[in-house]
Amino acid sequence: MVILHDEEYYRSRIPRPDLGPLRNFLRFVWDHDRKAFLDRTAKEWGQLGMFYLCFFFILGSIFAIQMKISIDYVSKLDRPFFQHPGLSSNSFFGMRVRHYRSTFGSPEYRNNTSNYNFNCLDEPSNINHNKKPCFFDITSLGKCSKPPYGYAKLFQPCVLIKFNKRFDWVPEYYNRSSNLPEDMPSELKQAVQKSPKPHIWLSCNGANNVDKEHIGKIEYIPLPGFPVQYFPFTGQPGYLSPIVALKFKNLTRKYQASIWQTCRARYFRKLLQ
């Protein structure tokens, strides 16, 4: 079978005369006879550009579809509790704890009481960097303020929740007359209604249904919240952060549970593990 081509095809197959290295290179860059740049005419460059445009468009579309599928799948998985720089979401000791002594005997919570204000009002303090900080009575935590912190034969362990210091932050708190959020637990709503003093309210529960089943009942000591008179922190010497003790009344032994802690104030909601 003989394949016939047009005259243009045969003309393009004729060997080109040798003009020498330099003139051959110059002809390759620009061929005046063929109107070709780098041995391609405008039509050939257009065809080549269109091919690569379609090729990379299809390749990019396949990549975008694959990324969309992957992101949709990953977004449904369990994510880290912390999504910003800070402490590890799973804090732990780097070595086995063989002996533990109460740090409440340290100067932090048993300082000279003359350095503190015992008559703090039940509202955030005015910002005064020279004002004495409010005194926090560690004995208000009951048995959770001294060893063995509930880790005894009657296994009701205590976990101490300490409010981190944030400079000049003033909470806008919930009180009895506030419109409480719909997602606030009913027990916490009752505590807000019963308490005559404003707090940054705290609620804790298991991270999932299995954890909720194993952590049992939680007792908040002294109350499920941080009194607002300890705010704002302005760098006062000897400042004591308020503490709430969580006492687990019937925690399942030998079960590692993840617990959500939610602090509630207007325009403030912080989730911790």
Short mmCIF file of C-alpha atoms in Angstrom, two decimals:
data_model
loop_
_atom_site.label_atom_id
_atom_site.label_comp_id
_atom_site.label_asym_id
_atom_site.label_seq_id
_atom_site.Cartn_x
_atom_site.Cartn_y
_atom_site.Cartn_z
CA MET A 1 0.00 0.00 0.00
CA VAL A 2 1.45 3.34 -1.07
CA ILE A 3 0.79 6.43 1.05
CA LEU A 4 0.76 9.61 -0.99
CA HIS A 5 1.55 13.02 0.52
CA ASP A 6 1.01 16.48 -0.81
CA GLU A 7 3.71 18.56 -2.40
CA GLU A 8 4.31 20.57 0.80
CA TYR A 9 5.26 17.40 2.65
CA TYR A 10 7.86 16.41 0.10
CA ARG A 11 9.22 19.93 0.00
CA SER A 12 9.75 19.89 3.77
CA ARG A 13 11.69 16.65 3.48
CA ILE A 14 14.35 18.09 1.17
CA PRO A 15 17.66 18.39 3.08
CA ARG A 16 18.58 21.96 3.83
CA PRO A 17 21.94 23.26 2.58
CA ASP A 18 24.81 23.39 5.04
CA LEU A 19 25.75 27.02 5.72
CA GLY A 20 28.34 26.38 8.39
CA PRO A 21 27.99 26.20 12.18
CA LEU A 22 27.27 29.86 12.87
CA ARG A 23 24.88 30.46 9.99
CA ASN A 24 23.10 27.13 10.69
CA PHE A 25 22.50 28.30 14.27
CA LEU A 26 21.26 31.70 13.15
CA ARG A 27 18.91 30.01 10.68
CA PHE A 28 17.63 27.78 13.53
CA VAL A 29 16.85 30.83 15.64
CA TRP A 30 15.07 32.62 12.80
CA ASP A 31 14.36 31.12 9.39
CA HIS A 32 13.37 33.98 7.11
CA ASP A 33 12.18 31.67 4.31
CA ARG A 34 9.80 29.64 6.53
CA LYS A 35 9.03 32.49 8.95
CA ALA A 36 10.03 30.05 11.71
CA PHE A 37 11.36 30.87 15.19
CA LEU A 38 13.43 28.09 16.82
CA ASP A 39 12.51 25.87 13.87
CA ARG A 40 8.75 26.25 14.46
CA THR A 41 6.28 28.39 12.59
CA ALA A 42 3.60 30.46 14.35
CA LYS A 43 1.02 27.75 13.59
CA GLU A 44 3.25 25.03 15.05
CA TRP A 45 3.91 27.11 18.19
CA GLY A 46 0.16 27.66 18.57
CA GLN A 47 -0.56 23.93 18.24
CA LEU A 48 2.17 23.12 20.77
CA GLY A 49 0.90 25.72 23.24
CA MET A 50 -2.67 24.47 22.93
CA PHE A 51 -1.55 20.89 23.54
CA TYR A 52 0.32 21.75 26.75
CA LEU A 53 -2.51 24.01 27.93
CA CYS A 54 -5.00 21.15 27.61
CA PHE A 55 -2.52 18.66 29.07
CA PHE A 56 -1.78 20.66 32.24
CA PHE A 57 -5.45 21.64 32.64
CA ILE A 58 -6.48 17.97 32.68
CA LEU A 59 -3.55 17.11 34.98
CA GLY A 60 -4.43 19.94 37.38
CA SER A 61 -8.10 18.95 37.37
CA ILE A 62 -7.23 15.37 38.33
CA PHE A 63 -4.99 16.67 41.14
CA ALA A 64 -7.71 19.05 42.42
CA ILE A 65 -10.34 16.28 42.44
CA GLN A 66 -7.97 13.94 44.30
CA MET A 67 -7.17 16.65 46.88
CA LYS A 68 -10.89 17.38 47.38
CA ILE A 69 -11.62 13.71 48.01
CA SER A 70 -8.67 13.39 50.42
CA ILE A 71 -9.54 16.56 52.37
CA ASP A 72 -13.20 15.55 52.69
CA TYR A 73 -12.14 12.16 54.04
CA VAL A 74 -9.54 13.50 56.47
CA SER A 75 -11.87 16.21 57.80
CA LYS A 76 -14.24 13.52 59.08
CA LEU A 77 -11.54 11.81 61.14
CA ASP A 78 -10.66 12.64 64.75
CA ARG A 79 -8.59 15.80 64.81
CA PRO A 80 -6.20 17.11 67.47
CA PHE A 81 -7.88 18.96 70.29
CA PHE A 82 -5.33 21.75 69.94
CA GLN A 83 -4.96 23.41 66.56
CA HIS A 84 -2.69 26.25 67.65
CA PRO A 85 0.79 26.40 69.20
CA GLY A 86 0.85 25.68 72.90
CA LEU A 87 1.12 22.80 75.31
CA SER A 88 0.86 19.26 74.03
CA SER A 89 -2.68 17.95 73.73
CA ASN A 90 -1.61 14.86 75.70
CA SER A 91 0.54 16.08 78.57
CA PHE A 92 2.50 13.41 80.41
CA PHE A 93 5.53 12.85 82.63
CA GLY A 94 8.73 11.92 80.86
CA MET A 95 9.58 9.45 83.61
CA ARG A 96 7.79 7.31 86.16
CA VAL A 97 6.66 9.36 89.13
CA ARG A 98 8.01 7.52 92.18
CA HIS A 99 7.34 10.14 94.81
CA TYR A 100 5.15 13.21 94.89
CA ARG A 101 4.89 15.94 97.45
CA SER A 102 2.30 18.65 97.69
CA THR A 103 3.35 21.78 95.89
CA PHE A 104 0.77 23.70 97.87
CA GLY A 105 3.39 23.98 100.60
CA SER A 106 5.45 26.08 98.20
CA PRO A 107 5.39 29.89 98.48
CA GLU A 108 2.93 30.18 95.60
CA TYR A 109 -0.22 29.30 97.55
CA ARG A 110 1.02 29.69 101.13
CA ASN A 111 2.70 33.06 100.91
CA ASN A 112 2.56 35.74 103.55
CA THR A 113 -1.15 36.51 103.57
CA SER A 114 -0.46 40.19 104.23
CA ASN A 115 0.49 40.48 100.56
CA TYR A 116 -3.08 39.70 99.46
CA ASN A 117 -6.47 41.33 99.45
CA PHE A 118 -9.14 39.43 101.42
CA ASN A 119 -11.96 41.85 100.64
CA CYS A 120 -12.23 41.46 96.87
CA LEU A 121 -15.58 42.40 95.36
CA ASP A 122 -17.57 39.81 93.43
CA GLU A 123 -16.72 41.39 90.09
CA PRO A 124 -13.64 41.89 87.93
CA SER A 125 -11.16 44.27 89.53
CA ASN A 126 -10.32 47.63 88.05
CA ILE A 127 -7.04 47.47 86.17
CA ASN A 128 -4.50 48.61 88.72
CA HIS A 129 -1.00 47.22 88.42
CA ASN A 130 -0.14 48.24 91.99
CA LYS A 131 -3.21 46.68 93.57
CA LYS A 132 -2.82 43.64 95.81
CA PRO A 133 -4.03 40.40 94.19
CA CYS A 134 -7.01 38.54 95.64
CA PHE A 135 -6.15 35.71 98.00
CA PHE A 136 -7.15 32.20 96.94
CA ASP A 137 -7.76 29.89 99.90
CA ILE A 138 -6.43 26.51 98.85
CA THR A 139 -8.28 24.83 101.72
CA SER A 140 -11.55 25.56 99.86
CA LEU A 141 -10.68 22.54 97.68
CA GLY A 142 -11.29 20.25 100.66
CA LYS A 143 -9.63 16.84 100.46
CA CYS A 144 -8.40 17.69 96.98
CA SER A 145 -5.98 20.21 98.50
CA LYS A 146 -3.80 17.67 100.30
CA PRO A 147 -2.32 14.21 99.73
CA PRO A 148 -3.29 11.63 98.59
CA TYR A 149 -5.71 13.76 96.49
CA GLY A 150 -8.32 11.03 96.30
CA TYR A 151 -5.89 8.33 95.15
CA ALA A 152 -6.55 6.10 98.14
CA LYS A 153 -8.49 2.92 98.88
CA LEU A 154 -11.72 4.82 98.29
CA PHE A 155 -10.69 5.68 94.74
CA GLN A 156 -12.08 9.14 94.01
CA PRO A 157 -9.18 10.95 92.31
CA CYS A 158 -8.96 14.71 92.07
CA VAL A 159 -7.82 16.72 89.06
CA LEU A 160 -6.98 20.38 89.58
CA ILE A 161 -7.96 22.85 86.85
CA LYS A 162 -5.96 26.07 86.95
CA PHE A 163 -6.87 29.09 84.87
CA ASN A 164 -3.99 30.26 82.67
CA LYS A 165 -2.85 33.86 83.00
CA ARG A 166 -3.85 36.20 80.20
CA PHE A 167 -2.67 39.76 80.61
CA ASP A 168 -5.41 42.40 81.09
CA TRP A 169 -8.21 40.02 80.06
CA VAL A 170 -11.55 40.95 81.67
CA PRO A 171 -14.32 38.32 81.43
CA GLU A 172 -17.91 39.25 80.57
CA TYR A 173 -19.54 36.65 82.74
CA TYR A 174 -22.90 34.89 82.91
CA ASN A 175 -25.06 35.45 86.00
CA ARG A 176 -28.62 34.75 87.12
CA SER A 177 -30.13 37.39 84.82
CA SER A 178 -28.16 36.31 81.74
CA ASN A 179 -29.61 34.50 78.75
CA LEU A 180 -27.73 31.24 79.03
CA PRO A 181 -26.60 29.36 75.89
CA GLU A 182 -28.87 26.56 74.74
CA ASP A 183 -25.99 24.08 74.66
CA MET A 184 -25.04 24.75 78.29
CA PRO A 185 -25.59 21.57 80.38
CA SER A 186 -28.68 21.67 82.57
CA GLU A 187 -26.66 21.01 85.74
CA LEU A 188 -24.46 24.00 84.96
CA LYS A 189 -27.52 26.18 84.32
CA GLN A 190 -28.81 25.24 87.78
CA ALA A 191 -25.45 26.16 89.30
CA VAL A 192 -25.57 29.57 87.60
CA GLN A 193 -29.08 30.21 88.89
CA LYS A 194 -28.18 29.16 92.45
CA SER A 195 -24.87 30.99 92.75
CA PRO A 196 -25.05 34.57 94.07
CA LYS A 197 -21.53 35.24 92.77
CA PRO A 198 -20.45 35.51 89.12
CA HIS A 199 -17.99 32.98 87.75
CA ILE A 200 -16.35 31.85 84.56
CA TRP A 201 -18.34 28.65 84.49
CA LEU A 202 -16.71 25.29 83.93
CA SER A 203 -18.24 22.05 82.65
CA CYS A 204 -16.48 18.76 81.96
CA ASN A 205 -17.54 15.59 80.21
CA GLY A 206 -16.13 12.70 78.24
CA ALA A 207 -14.86 13.36 74.73
CA ASN A 208 -17.15 10.62 73.38
CA ASN A 209 -19.94 8.34 74.59
CA VAL A 210 -17.54 5.64 75.81
CA ASP A 211 -15.55 8.17 77.86
CA LYS A 212 -18.75 9.63 79.28
CA GLU A 213 -19.76 6.16 80.46
CA HIS A 214 -16.45 5.50 82.22
CA ILE A 215 -15.73 8.83 83.93
CA GLY A 216 -18.91 8.64 86.01
CA LYS A 217 -20.09 11.55 88.14
CA ILE A 218 -17.88 14.62 88.61
CA GLU A 219 -18.00 16.83 91.70
CA TYR A 220 -16.73 20.40 91.27
CA ILE A 221 -14.97 21.82 94.34
CA PRO A 222 -15.75 24.43 95.54
CA LEU A 223 -17.98 25.37 92.56
CA PRO A 224 -18.03 24.63 88.82
CA GLY A 225 -16.33 27.89 87.93
CA PHE A 226 -13.58 30.43 88.51
CA PRO A 227 -14.54 33.54 90.55
CA VAL A 228 -14.27 36.67 88.42
CA GLN A 229 -12.61 38.80 91.12
CA TYR A 230 -9.27 37.19 90.23
CA PHE A 231 -9.33 38.95 86.86
CA PRO A 232 -7.75 40.70 85.16
CA PHE A 233 -4.18 39.54 85.63
CA THR A 234 -1.96 42.61 85.36
CA GLY A 235 1.36 41.15 86.42
CA GLN A 236 0.74 41.66 90.15
CA PRO A 237 3.54 40.17 92.29
CA GLY A 238 2.34 36.99 94.01
CA TYR A 239 -0.78 36.65 91.84
CA LEU A 240 -2.68 33.42 92.54
CA SER A 241 -4.60 31.79 89.71
CA PRO A 242 -7.99 30.42 90.79
CA ILE A 243 -8.31 26.63 90.91
CA VAL A 244 -11.25 24.26 90.56
CA ALA A 245 -10.89 20.65 91.70
CA LEU A 246 -12.66 17.90 89.78
CA LYS A 247 -13.42 14.93 91.99
CA PHE A 248 -14.36 11.78 90.08
CA LYS A 249 -16.85 9.95 92.27
CA ASN A 250 -17.05 6.62 90.41
CA LEU A 251 -14.33 6.61 87.78
CA THR A 252 -13.69 3.28 86.04
CA ARG A 253 -10.28 1.95 87.05
CA LYS A 254 -7.58 1.19 84.47
CA TYR A 255 -9.36 3.13 81.76
CA GLN A 256 -7.73 6.05 79.97
CA ALA A 257 -10.43 8.62 79.29
CA SER A 258 -10.33 11.88 77.36
CA ILE A 259 -12.25 14.70 79.03
CA TRP A 260 -13.60 17.88 77.45
CA GLN A 261 -13.42 20.93 79.69
CA THR A 262 -15.47 23.94 78.66
CA CYS A 263 -15.08 27.38 80.25
CA ARG A 264 -18.02 29.66 79.60
CA ALA A 265 -18.19 33.43 79.60
CA ARG A 266 -19.53 35.87 77.05
CA TYR A 267 -17.30 35.95 73.99
CA PHE A 268 -15.09 33.31 75.57
CA ARG A 269 -15.13 29.58 75.08
CA LYS A 270 -12.01 27.44 75.39
CA LEU A 271 -11.84 23.69 74.82
CA LEU A 272 -9.07 21.74 76.50
CA GLN A 273 -8.23 18.08 76.78
#
